CSV table of C-alpha atoms in Angstrom, one decimal:
chain,number,residue,atom,x,y,z
Q,1109,UNK,CA,-42.5,43.0,21.5
Q,1110,UNK,CA,-41.2,39.6,20.5
Q,1111,UNK,CA,-43.4,37.6,18.2
Q,1112,UNK,CA,-46.0,40.3,17.8
Q,1113,UNK,CA,-46.7,43.1,15.3
Q,1114,UNK,CA,-48.3,46.5,15.9
Q,1115,UNK,CA,-51.5,46.6,13.8
Q,1116,UNK,CA,-53.6,49.8,13.5
Q,1117,UNK,CA,-56.5,48.5,11.3
Q,1118,UNK,CA,-58.0,45.4,9.7
Q,1119,UNK,CA,-60.2,46.3,6.8
Q,1120,UNK,CA,-62.6,43.7,5.5
Q,1121,UNK,CA,-64.4,43.5,2.1
Q,1122,UNK,CA,-61.6,45.6,0.5
Q,1123,UNK,CA,-61.8,45.4,-3.3
Q,1124,UNK,CA,-59.1,48.0,-4.1
Q,1125,UNK,CA,-56.2,46.2,-2.6
Q,1126,UNK,CA,-56.0,43.2,-4.9
Q,1127,UNK,CA,-58.3,40.8,-6.9
Q,1128,UNK,CA,-61.5,39.5,-5.4
Q,1129,UNK,CA,-62.7,40.2,-1.9
Q,1130,UNK,CA,-59.8,40.9,0.4
Q,1131,UNK,CA,-59.0,41.6,4.0
Q,1132,UNK,CA,-56.3,44.3,4.3
Q,1133,UNK,CA,-54.1,44.5,7.4
Q,1134,UNK,CA,-52.5,47.8,8.2
Q,1135,UNK,CA,-49.1,47.6,10.0
Q,1136,UNK,CA,-47.7,50.5,12.0
Q,1137,UNK,CA,-44.4,52.2,11.2
Q,1138,UNK,CA,-43.0,53.7,8.0
Q,1139,UNK,CA,-39.5,54.8,7.0
Q,1140,UNK,CA,-40.9,57.6,4.8
Q,1141,UNK,CA,-42.7,60.8,5.9
Q,1142,UNK,CA,-44.7,61.7,2.8
Q,1143,UNK,CA,-46.3,65.1,3.3
Q,1144,UNK,CA,-49.6,63.8,1.9
Q,1145,UNK,CA,-49.7,60.4,3.7
Q,1146,UNK,CA,-53.2,58.9,3.5
Q,1147,UNK,CA,-52.6,57.0,6.8
Q,1148,UNK,CA,-50.6,59.4,8.9
Q,1149,UNK,CA,-51.5,57.4,12.0
Q,1150,UNK,CA,-49.5,54.6,10.5
Q,1151,UNK,CA,-46.2,56.5,10.3
Q,1152,UNK,CA,-45.1,56.1,13.9
Q,1153,UNK,CA,-44.0,52.6,14.8
Q,1154,UNK,CA,-45.5,52.8,18.3
Q,1155,UNK,CA,-49.0,53.7,19.6
Q,1156,UNK,CA,-50.9,56.7,18.3
Q,1157,UNK,CA,-53.5,58.7,20.2
Q,1158,UNK,CA,-56.8,59.9,18.5
Q,1159,UNK,CA,-58.7,62.9,20.0
Q,1160,UNK,CA,-62.1,63.6,18.6
Q,1161,UNK,CA,-63.2,66.9,20.1
Q,1162,UNK,CA,-66.8,66.6,19.0
Q,1163,UNK,CA,-67.2,63.6,21.3
Q,1164,UNK,CA,-65.7,65.2,24.3
Q,1165,UNK,CA,-68.0,66.5,27.0
Q,1166,UNK,CA,-66.0,67.6,30.0
Q,1167,UNK,CA,-69.0,68.8,31.9
Q,1168,UNK,CA,-70.5,65.3,32.0
Q,1169,UNK,CA,-67.5,63.1,32.7
Q,1170,UNK,CA,-65.5,64.8,35.5
Q,1171,UNK,CA,-62.3,64.7,33.4
Q,1172,UNK,CA,-60.8,61.3,34.5
Q,1173,UNK,CA,-58.4,61.8,31.6
Q,1174,UNK,CA,-56.9,64.8,33.3
Q,1175,UNK,CA,-56.2,62.7,36.5
Q,1176,UNK,CA,-54.8,59.8,34.4
Q,1177,UNK,CA,-52.3,61.9,32.4
Q,1178,UNK,CA,-48.9,61.7,34.0
Q,1179,UNK,CA,-47.4,63.8,31.2
Q,1180,UNK,CA,-49.6,66.8,32.1
Q,1181,UNK,CA,-50.7,67.1,28.5
Q,1182,UNK,CA,-54.4,67.6,29.2
Q,1183,UNK,CA,-55.9,70.9,30.2
Q,1184,UNK,CA,-59.3,72.6,30.2
Q,1185,UNK,CA,-59.9,76.0,28.5
Q,1186,UNK,CA,-63.3,77.6,27.7
Q,1187,UNK,CA,-65.0,74.4,28.9
Q,1188,UNK,CA,-63.2,72.5,26.2
Q,1189,UNK,CA,-60.5,69.9,26.6
Q,1190,UNK,CA,-57.1,70.8,25.2
Q,1191,UNK,CA,-54.4,68.3,24.4
Q,1192,UNK,CA,-50.8,69.3,24.2
Q,1193,UNK,CA,-49.4,67.0,21.6
Q,1194,UNK,CA,-45.8,67.9,22.3
Q,1195,UNK,CA,-46.2,66.8,25.9
Q,1196,UNK,CA,-48.3,63.7,25.1
Q,1197,UNK,CA,-46.3,60.5,25.3
Q,1198,UNK,CA,-49.1,58.3,23.8
Q,1199,UNK,CA,-49.2,56.1,26.9
Q,1200,UNK,CA,-53.0,55.5,26.5
Q,1201,UNK,CA,-53.9,56.1,30.1
Q,1202,UNK,CA,-56.3,58.9,29.2
Q,1203,UNK,CA,-58.0,56.7,26.5
Q,1204,UNK,CA,-58.5,53.9,29.0
Q,1205,UNK,CA,-60.7,56.1,31.2
Q,1206,UNK,CA,-62.5,58.1,28.5
Q,1207,UNK,CA,-66.2,56.9,28.6
Q,1208,UNK,CA,-67.2,59.0,25.5
Q,1209,UNK,CA,-64.4,57.5,23.3
Q,1210,UNK,CA,-63.2,61.0,22.4
Q,1211,UNK,CA,-59.7,59.8,23.3
Q,1212,UNK,CA,-58.7,56.4,21.8
Q,1213,UNK,CA,-55.4,54.7,21.5
Q,1214,UNK,CA,-54.9,53.5,17.9
Q,1215,UNK,CA,-53.2,50.2,17.3
Q,1216,UNK,CA,-52.7,46.9,19.1
Q,1217,UNK,CA,-50.0,44.2,19.5
Q,1218,UNK,CA,-51.1,41.0,17.8
Q,1219,UNK,CA,-49.3,37.6,17.6
Q,1220,UNK,CA,-49.2,35.7,14.3
Q,1221,UNK,CA,-51.8,33.3,15.6
Q,1222,UNK,CA,-54.1,36.1,16.8
Q,1223,UNK,CA,-53.9,38.0,13.4
Q,1224,UNK,CA,-54.3,34.8,11.4
Q,1225,UNK,CA,-57.5,33.9,13.4
Q,1226,UNK,CA,-58.9,37.4,12.6
Q,1227,UNK,CA,-58.4,37.2,8.9
Q,1228,UNK,CA,-58.9,33.4,8.3
Q,1229,UNK,CA,-62.6,33.7,9.2
Q,1230,UNK,CA,-63.0,35.4,5.8
Q,1231,UNK,CA,-61.6,32.5,3.8
Q,1232,UNK,CA,-64.9,31.5,2.3
Q,1233,UNK,CA,-65.2,34.9,0.7
Q,1234,UNK,CA,-61.6,34.6,-0.5
Q,1235,UNK,CA,-62.2,31.2,-2.0
Q,1236,UNK,CA,-65.4,32.3,-3.7
Q,1237,UNK,CA,-64.0,35.5,-5.3
Q,1238,UNK,CA,-60.3,34.7,-5.8
Q,1239,UNK,CA,-59.4,37.2,-3.0
Q,1240,UNK,CA,-57.1,36.9,-0.1
Q,1241,UNK,CA,-55.1,39.0,2.4
Q,1242,UNK,CA,-53.2,42.1,1.7
Q,1243,UNK,CA,-50.5,43.6,4.0
Q,1244,UNK,CA,-50.3,47.3,4.0
Q,1245,UNK,CA,-49.4,50.2,6.3
Q,1246,UNK,CA,-47.5,52.3,7.1
Q,1247,UNK,CA,-44.9,50.2,5.5
Q,1248,UNK,CA,-45.5,46.6,6.5
Q,1249,UNK,CA,-42.0,45.4,5.5
Q,1250,UNK,CA,-40.7,47.2,8.6
Q,1251,UNK,CA,-42.1,44.2,10.5
Q,1252,UNK,CA,-40.6,41.7,8.1
Q,1253,UNK,CA,-39.9,38.8,10.4
Q,1254,UNK,CA,-43.5,38.8,11.6
Q,1255,UNK,CA,-44.8,39.0,8.0
Q,1256,UNK,CA,-42.6,36.0,7.1
Q,1257,UNK,CA,-44.4,33.8,9.7
Q,1258,UNK,CA,-47.8,35.3,8.9
Q,1259,UNK,CA,-47.6,34.7,5.2
Q,1260,UNK,CA,-46.3,31.2,5.7
Q,1261,UNK,CA,-49.3,30.5,7.8
Q,1262,UNK,CA,-51.7,32.0,5.3
Q,1263,UNK,CA,-50.2,30.0,2.4
Q,1264,UNK,CA,-50.4,26.8,4.4
Q,1265,UNK,CA,-54.1,27.5,4.8
Q,1266,UNK,CA,-54.5,28.1,1.1
Q,1267,UNK,CA,-55.1,31.9,1.4
Q,1268,UNK,CA,-53.6,34.1,-1.3
Q,1269,UNK,CA,-51.3,36.9,-0.2
Q,1270,UNK,CA,-50.4,40.4,-1.5
Q,1271,UNK,CA,-48.4,43.3,-0.2
Q,1272,UNK,CA,-48.5,47.1,-0.7
Q,1273,UNK,CA,-45.1,48.6,-0.3
Q,1274,UNK,CA,-43.3,51.9,-0.9
Q,1275,UNK,CA,-40.2,50.0,-1.9
Q,1276,UNK,CA,-38.0,51.2,1.0
Q,1277,UNK,CA,-36.7,47.9,2.3
Q,1278,UNK,CA,-33.6,45.6,2.4
Q,1279,UNK,CA,-33.9,43.6,-0.8
Q,1280,UNK,CA,-31.9,40.6,0.4
Q,1281,UNK,CA,-34.2,40.1,3.4
Q,1282,UNK,CA,-37.3,40.8,1.3
Q,1283,UNK,CA,-36.3,38.2,-1.3
Q,1284,UNK,CA,-35.5,35.6,1.4
Q,1285,UNK,CA,-38.3,36.2,3.9
Q,1286,UNK,CA,-41.3,37.5,1.9
Q,1287,UNK,CA,-41.0,36.8,-1.8
Q,1288,UNK,CA,-41.5,33.0,-1.7
Q,1289,UNK,CA,-44.8,33.5,0.1
Q,1290,UNK,CA,-46.3,36.3,-2.0
Q,1291,UNK,CA,-48.8,36.0,-4.9
Q,1292,UNK,CA,-48.9,39.7,-5.8
Q,1293,UNK,CA,-46.8,42.9,-5.1
Q,1294,UNK,CA,-48.2,46.4,-5.4
Q,1295,UNK,CA,-45.2,48.8,-5.6
Q,1296,UNK,CA,-45.8,52.5,-5.1
Q,1297,UNK,CA,-43.6,54.8,-7.2
Q,1298,UNK,CA,-44.0,58.4,-6.2
Q,1299,UNK,CA,-41.2,60.6,-7.4
Q,1300,UNK,CA,-38.5,60.0,-10.0
Q,1301,UNK,CA,-36.2,62.9,-9.0
Q,1302,UNK,CA,-34.0,62.2,-6.0
Q,1303,UNK,CA,-34.0,65.8,-4.7
Q,1304,UNK,CA,-37.8,65.9,-4.9
Q,1305,UNK,CA,-38.1,62.5,-3.1
Q,1306,UNK,CA,-35.9,63.8,-0.2
Q,1307,UNK,CA,-38.0,67.0,0.0
Q,1308,UNK,CA,-41.4,65.4,0.0
Q,1309,UNK,CA,-40.8,62.0,1.5
Q,1310,UNK,CA,-37.8,62.6,3.7
Q,1311,UNK,CA,-35.6,60.0,1.9
Q,1312,UNK,CA,-33.7,59.4,-1.3
Q,1313,UNK,CA,-35.5,57.2,-3.9
Q,1314,UNK,CA,-32.3,55.4,-5.0
Q,1315,UNK,CA,-33.1,52.3,-3.0
Q,1316,UNK,CA,-36.7,52.4,-4.1
Q,1317,UNK,CA,-35.9,52.4,-7.8
Q,1318,UNK,CA,-33.2,49.8,-7.4
Q,1319,UNK,CA,-35.6,47.5,-5.5
Q,1320,UNK,CA,-38.2,47.9,-8.2
Q,1321,UNK,CA,-35.8,46.9,-10.9
Q,1322,UNK,CA,-34.5,43.9,-9.0
Q,1323,UNK,CA,-38.1,42.8,-8.2
Q,1324,UNK,CA,-39.2,43.0,-11.8
Q,1325,UNK,CA,-36.1,41.0,-12.8
Q,1326,UNK,CA,-36.4,38.1,-10.3
Q,1327,UNK,CA,-40.0,38.0,-9.0
Q,1328,UNK,CA,-42.1,35.0,-10.1
Q,1329,UNK,CA,-45.2,36.9,-9.2
Q,1330,UNK,CA,-46.8,40.1,-10.7
Q,1331,UNK,CA,-45.2,43.4,-9.6
Q,1332,UNK,CA,-47.7,46.1,-10.3
Q,1333,UNK,CA,-46.5,49.7,-10.1
Q,1334,UNK,CA,-48.9,52.3,-8.7
Q,1335,UNK,CA,-48.4,56.0,-9.0
Q,1336,UNK,CA,-50.2,58.2,-6.4
Q,1337,UNK,CA,-51.2,61.4,-8.1
Q,1338,UNK,CA,-50.6,64.2,-5.6
Q,1339,UNK,CA,-51.5,67.7,-7.1
Q,1340,UNK,CA,-48.4,69.9,-7.2
Q,1341,UNK,CA,-46.0,67.1,-6.1
Q,1342,UNK,CA,-46.2,63.8,-8.0
Q,1343,UNK,CA,-48.9,64.9,-10.5
Q,1344,UNK,CA,-46.7,67.2,-12.5
Q,1345,UNK,CA,-45.8,66.7,-16.1
Q,1346,UNK,CA,-42.1,66.6,-15.3
Q,1347,UNK,CA,-42.5,63.9,-12.7
Q,1348,UNK,CA,-44.9,61.8,-14.6
Q,1349,UNK,CA,-43.0,62.0,-17.9
Q,1350,UNK,CA,-39.8,61.1,-15.9
Q,1351,UNK,CA,-41.5,58.1,-14.4
Q,1352,UNK,CA,-42.9,57.0,-17.8
Q,1353,UNK,CA,-39.5,57.2,-19.3
Q,1354,UNK,CA,-37.9,55.1,-16.5
Q,1355,UNK,CA,-40.6,52.4,-16.8
Q,1356,UNK,CA,-40.4,52.2,-20.5
Q,1357,UNK,CA,-36.6,52.0,-20.5
Q,1358,UNK,CA,-36.9,49.0,-18.1
Q,1359,UNK,CA,-39.9,47.4,-19.9
Q,1360,UNK,CA,-42.2,47.7,-16.9
Q,1361,UNK,CA,-45.7,47.6,-18.2
Q,1362,UNK,CA,-48.0,46.8,-15.2
Q,1363,UNK,CA,-48.8,50.4,-14.1
Q,1364,UNK,CA,-51.8,52.2,-12.7
Q,1365,UNK,CA,-52.4,55.7,-11.4
Q,1366,UNK,CA,-54.1,56.4,-8.1
Q,1367,UNK,CA,-56.2,59.7,-8.1
Q,1368,UNK,CA,-55.7,62.0,-5.1
Q,1369,UNK,CA,-58.1,61.6,-2.2
Q,1370,UNK,CA,-58.2,64.4,0.4
Q,1371,UNK,CA,-60.1,62.5,3.1
Q,1372,UNK,CA,-56.8,62.0,5.0
Q,1373,UNK,CA,-56.9,65.7,6.0
Q,1374,UNK,CA,-59.5,65.0,8.7
Q,1375,UNK,CA,-57.0,62.8,10.5
Q,1376,UNK,CA,-54.4,65.6,11.0
Q,1377,UNK,CA,-56.2,67.3,13.9
Q,1378,UNK,CA,-57.3,64.0,15.4
Q,1379,UNK,CA,-53.7,62.7,15.7
Q,1380,UNK,CA,-51.9,66.0,16.4
Q,1381,UNK,CA,-50.0,65.9,13.1
Q,1382,UNK,CA,-48.8,68.9,11.3
Q,1383,UNK,CA,-48.0,69.1,7.6
Q,1384,UNK,CA,-47.6,71.9,5.1
Q,1385,UNK,CA,-49.4,70.1,2.3
Q,1386,UNK,CA,-53.2,70.7,2.6
Q,1387,UNK,CA,-54.9,70.2,-0.8
Q,1388,UNK,CA,-58.6,69.7,0.1
Q,1389,UNK,CA,-60.1,69.0,-3.3
Q,1390,UNK,CA,-60.7,65.6,-5.0
Q,1391,UNK,CA,-58.9,65.2,-8.4
Q,1392,UNK,CA,-61.2,66.1,-11.3
Q,1393,UNK,CA,-61.7,64.0,-14.3
Q,1394,UNK,CA,-59.8,66.6,-16.4
Q,1395,UNK,CA,-56.9,66.6,-14.0
Q,1396,UNK,CA,-56.7,62.8,-14.1
Q,1397,UNK,CA,-56.9,62.8,-17.9
Q,1398,UNK,CA,-54.0,65.2,-18.0
Q,1399,UNK,CA,-51.9,63.0,-15.8
Q,1400,UNK,CA,-52.7,59.9,-17.9
Q,1401,UNK,CA,-51.7,61.9,-21.0
Q,1402,UNK,CA,-48.3,62.8,-19.4
Q,1403,UNK,CA,-47.7,59.2,-18.5
Q,1404,UNK,CA,-48.4,58.1,-22.1
Q,1405,UNK,CA,-46.5,60.9,-23.8
Q,1406,UNK,CA,-43.0,59.4,-23.5
């Protein structure tokens, strides 16, 4: 849709997405398909459908969703609603008639002005704490033209900007459209081995590593590398030592580690997403310490 971006969440009072009090905007769409994605509803560029079975009471509502579904993806079995995710086309007709909010369409199209209005109301908190607006996702750089106009409007209003990126973008467009309007860049670096990157994220990491080096060479704003620690995938001695070696060779010093959080697993059933990775435990202090030791060993 021209002039609009598809947004799936706006999180206020966020303190982990940059300095001060921040409002984080989550953009739909991502070129990667990480098997541990914390926001799996943000991978698809279009609408997503959420189904919360615990809120569904077919005996009370008369199943208007069944009548609304042209894809014939909804059925009833053992007095419970069944959703055929392969048939579902995410049109949202069922969600529009669901009085219990068991079915909800996730995401909405917003113009630059609409989105700016929603975040600018927090400007007093930004000014008081040194905060601002952070664009996240998904991968927000997929909607780069929109971000360009959005960031320009934020900067004109005196609002600080930041971005969270997986590094999978066209560097020339990024440098031209976004870099002049950014105050801070968070750059996720997941895997150092190309084969492992292809296996676990669906893409080679060559462009990601190249973009990181080019950014650290030319960016006039801080570029902070973040390493998500995923047990058995990124949080291995081999991967962490490889990343540490790469960062030291290129004199990249602003680095932090993000401990694994399994809360994303609850989203899989809600959004009809299947993945082989299912680690359900939080990272212990001992595991985190081991990862830090691996990063500092090289």
